mmCIF file of C-alpha atoms in Angstrom:
data_model
loop_
_atom_site.group_PDB
_atom_site.id
_atom_site.type_symbol
_atom_site.label_atom_id
_atom_site.label_comp_id
_atom_site.label_asym_id
_atom_site.label_seq_id
_atom_site.Cartn_x
_atom_site.Cartn_y
_atom_site.Cartn_z
ATOM 1 C CA UNK A 1 9.702 9.232 27.920
ATOM 2 C CA UNK A 2 8.493 7.124 30.379
ATOM 3 C CA UNK A 3 9.782 3.233 28.668
ATOM 4 C CA UNK A 4 8.585 1.136 31.798
ATOM 5 C CA UNK A 5 4.949 1.996 31.512
ATOM 6 C CA UNK A 6 2.705 -0.936 31.763
ATOM 7 C CA UNK A 7 0.456 -2.045 28.804
ATOM 8 C CA UNK A 8 -4.013 -1.863 30.312
ATOM 9 C CA UNK A 9 -5.986 -4.161 28.353
ATOM 10 C CA UNK A 10 -9.689 -3.060 27.046
ATOM 11 C CA UNK A 11 -11.203 -4.257 30.685
ATOM 12 C CA UNK A 12 -8.868 -2.006 32.271
ATOM 13 C CA UNK A 13 -9.702 0.835 30.077
ATOM 14 C CA UNK A 14 -13.746 0.637 30.656
ATOM 15 C CA UNK A 15 -13.253 -0.213 33.958
ATOM 16 C CA UNK A 16 -11.410 2.805 34.875
ATOM 17 C CA UNK A 17 -13.769 4.886 32.253
ATOM 18 C CA UNK A 18 -16.654 3.966 34.679
ATOM 19 C CA UNK A 19 -19.847 3.518 31.764
ATOM 20 C CA UNK A 20 -17.724 3.859 28.466
ATOM 21 C CA UNK A 21 -18.478 1.439 26.416
ATOM 22 C CA UNK A 22 -16.123 -0.330 24.618
ATOM 23 C CA UNK A 23 -15.927 -0.476 20.617
ATOM 24 C CA UNK A 24 -16.143 -4.007 21.263
ATOM 25 C CA UNK A 25 -19.483 -4.279 23.106
ATOM 26 C CA UNK A 26 -21.528 -1.657 20.811
ATOM 27 C CA UNK A 27 -24.439 -2.882 19.171
ATOM 28 C CA UNK A 28 -24.523 -0.359 16.244
ATOM 29 C CA UNK A 29 -24.036 -2.457 12.799
ATOM 30 C CA UNK A 30 -21.388 -1.109 10.712
ATOM 31 C CA UNK A 31 -22.723 0.516 7.287
ATOM 32 C CA UNK A 32 -21.860 -2.542 4.826
ATOM 33 C CA UNK A 33 -18.884 -1.400 2.927
ATOM 34 C CA UNK A 34 -19.462 -2.006 -1.363
ATOM 35 C CA UNK A 35 -17.944 -4.714 -2.860
ATOM 36 C CA UNK A 36 -14.684 -3.557 -4.925
ATOM 37 C CA UNK A 37 -14.778 -5.879 -8.010
ATOM 38 C CA UNK A 38 -12.977 -5.408 -11.127
ATOM 39 C CA UNK A 39 -13.304 -2.125 -12.788
ATOM 40 C CA UNK A 40 -12.485 -1.159 -16.480
ATOM 41 C CA UNK A 41 -10.878 2.029 -15.678
ATOM 42 C CA UNK A 42 -8.353 0.194 -13.409
ATOM 43 C CA UNK A 43 -7.772 -2.521 -16.026
ATOM 44 C CA UNK A 44 -7.061 0.073 -18.660
ATOM 45 C CA UNK A 45 -4.989 1.875 -16.719
ATOM 46 C CA UNK A 46 -3.143 -1.139 -15.865
ATOM 47 C CA UNK A 47 -2.784 -1.928 -19.942
ATOM 48 C CA UNK A 48 -1.324 1.831 -20.376
ATOM 49 C CA UNK A 49 0.815 1.543 -17.496
ATOM 50 C CA UNK A 50 2.057 -2.176 -19.092
ATOM 51 C CA UNK A 51 2.419 -0.811 -22.505
ATOM 52 C CA UNK A 52 4.547 2.768 -21.106
ATOM 53 C CA UNK A 53 6.577 0.111 -18.988
ATOM 54 C CA UNK A 54 7.579 -1.942 -22.122
ATOM 55 C CA UNK A 55 7.999 1.426 -24.391
ATOM 56 C CA UNK A 56 10.587 2.777 -22.069
ATOM 57 C CA UNK A 57 12.495 -0.740 -22.087
ATOM 58 C CA UNK A 58 12.342 -1.205 -25.593
ATOM 59 C CA UNK A 59 13.853 2.397 -26.071
ATOM 60 C CA UNK A 60 16.682 1.852 -23.275
ATOM 61 C CA UNK A 61 17.589 -1.335 -25.237
ATOM 62 C CA UNK A 62 17.647 0.693 -28.500
ATOM 63 C CA UNK A 63 19.466 2.715 -26.817
ATOM 64 C CA UNK A 64 22.204 -0.147 -25.611
ATOM 65 C CA UNK A 65 22.065 -1.404 -28.668
ATOM 66 C CA UNK A 66 23.102 1.577 -30.350
ATOM 67 C CA UNK A 67 25.834 2.366 -27.823
ATOM 68 C CA UNK A 68 27.459 -1.201 -28.081
ATOM 69 C CA UNK A 69 27.315 -0.851 -32.127
ATOM 70 C CA UNK A 70 29.257 2.443 -31.959
ATOM 71 C CA UNK A 71 31.466 0.906 -29.212
ATOM 72 C CA UNK A 72 32.203 -2.176 -31.396
ATOM 73 C CA UNK A 73 32.492 -0.699 -34.733
#
């Protein structure tokens, strides 16, 4: 493992490779990515996850309440 290797810039890399074109110099237009909108499926999934989380919190609170009730009385 060489810890003293020099960092090279894009210009140095392209001059070393000869006629290779760097990614910055390309004139091809990148494909447009579809916009991410609010998906009803994702919102329903988050709603189900939220309800499940509230159910677990309620179940844990009920178990804790029963345990405290059993220990004190």
